[in-house]
DNA sequence: TTGTAGGCGTTATCAA
DNA sequence: TTGATAACGCCTACAA
């Protein structure tokens, strides 16, 4: 079962197209770069010749002549298999791709160990594989910001709080949905709530914690922060027993939230009778588990569209301002209910 | 909140590195292309200069001078949101990426409507954005095979039955695991089994159906094929009532299998008492639902590694033979149990 | 072991 | 409205 090696047929060049259309190479170039100084007839002839020969301007040659690579870099850190589980990443990918296609760009993706992260950013930039990067999962004191600044590589932050003025950021507005969530829980009689986060110090975690705690305090509720102990033999058991007076758990991670809901009954806890559970992200998985998870939905497609716009602007050398995207909303399902009596 | 446009600083070139190291540009080139005719000392000096200047050979220039682009194309069809749900795709991505990184390649991904599929393959190939393509979700009489042949683009099939000799394929060996599964179900007393597939005519579906039916018949069991009616108001209800004498359902799609398990109790069916459920793919989601899904695990990382090897070979102009990857295995969980008495 | 020169495919400049 | 020509950054002979 063998395959003949791809024939080393010479691929058509702009010269071949020019010859076929009976014009000069510059005429062809003009047509494909939208310059107006070619008559409609010759332009049509050129296009036909190009289609016939299956020719399009060679990206590499264009690049050498000064154009952009037309590719956006996305480097994902493989942390505790979160990429493999968290549905957010797939939504991100399918959100990024259509706006990129619209401007003729593609997405260059890779998944790396955190130890290799900086090296890959450097490599991709130095070898001019991409025009810029989308930064996700920004950490506190993230080395990437300084690195990319030093390299002079355009970058757009996605889903992280605005990091000073150094990098334009696309951030989801949380304030309204936090109110919505606290209203919901408050109406159900919950007074002691916890946000559950992972140990990793993602930049958005601290901000969310602060906002959440403040908003809770403002309405006389108590909010604390609990840590998800992924290393424990049974993280759910651990958490449910360590939660003290807390009657509602709000998880940053949909993966953890769904696991709690699935595992709780086996540990003798009933959701939402004993404890209410909320996920800060939403996807089909929240709708799959029983009871279905109450979750915070986010306008991801909109954010990715904006992020791509910002990147395009940066690459052109224009200014790019950070954007706060509204539109988060609470999706109430079955994992939140009346607070148990004490 | 604005960002100063990326300074139009000239990026270093091979000439700058040569100057810094006090050598000629060809010496630099030699070092970065592993040619042995440079003394160790000068090579070290050159490397240091390159690192200092943050220089790596420009991919585009290399390409223009005849080298490969070092990028693999993956074009995913956005069908019924399966990319957003099916955990397989993420495993595929994280499986492809490390072997690519090892040979200095990246992955160019996009998600397209099926109507745009051929156009994107053509575009990416004609503009020389990628060196070749990984083909997944091959359909019966898939137009892509002929298209890529016509374009002369290297392609490797993943997860599909070998398509003649036209394209090298990496296929998961199913025979053993089918036996394993039928043994398992047979021991539980199941005699009437169904494979449940979607309408879409994916190339692997027919093959699996045939193999499965034959293997079942060989041991005196009856196997049929049921269709998942995704358009129904309640596909699970529809399926459970239309299944006739079948006591075990084997789903091609993990998404559907998990939905059945989640929804069945609400419709008055108990899994596995009333009906056993199996998923042909495995992931954390199969382990998340209750009862946990019995599933067929697959060595995806191994397959992707092999696929990348084949691609690298094709691009070098070497022969590439199709490979049958063993290692699928049955993961017995809680969704399969004794067949109900009739 | 190192350096020189020509070529890769495209675009931009400028002349026709 | 068109066409000739010099870049762009790197690599591969080939020469020194």
Coordinates of C-alpha atoms in Angstrom, one line a residue, chain A residues 74-76 83 86-100 107 109 134-137 158-159 300-301 303-305 307-308, chain B residues 83-84 111:
Chain A
X74 CA -2.2 30.9 19.2
X75 CA 0.0 29.1 21.6
X76 CA -1.9 27.1 24.2
X83 CA -7.1 22.1 26.8
X86 CA -12.3 22.7 28.9
X87 CA -14.9 23.4 26.1
X88 CA -13.8 27.0 26.1
X89 CA -10.8 26.4 23.9
X90 CA -12.8 24.9 21.1
X91 CA -15.3 27.7 21.2
X92 CA -12.2 30.0 21.0
X93 CA -10.9 28.2 18.0
X94 CA -14.1 28.2 16.1
X95 CA -14.7 31.8 17.0
X96 CA -11.3 32.9 15.8
X97 CA -11.3 31.2 12.5
X98 CA -14.2 32.8 10.5
X99 CA -13.1 36.4 11.1
X100 CA -9.5 35.4 10.2
X107 CA -4.6 30.4 12.5
X109 CA -1.9 26.8 16.7
X134 CA -3.5 36.1 20.6
X135 CA -2.7 35.8 24.3
X136 CA -5.0 33.7 26.5
X137 CA -4.8 32.5 30.0
X158 CA -8.3 37.8 25.2
X159 CA -10.4 37.2 28.3
X300 CA -17.2 34.4 22.6
X301 CA -17.7 34.8 18.9
X303 CA -14.9 38.7 21.4
X304 CA -12.9 36.8 18.8
X305 CA -14.2 39.0 16.1
X307 CA -9.7 40.5 18.8
X308 CA -9.1 39.8 15.1
Chain B
X83 CA -16.4 20.3 16.2
X84 CA -17.6 22.3 19.2
X111 CA -13.2 25.6 10.6

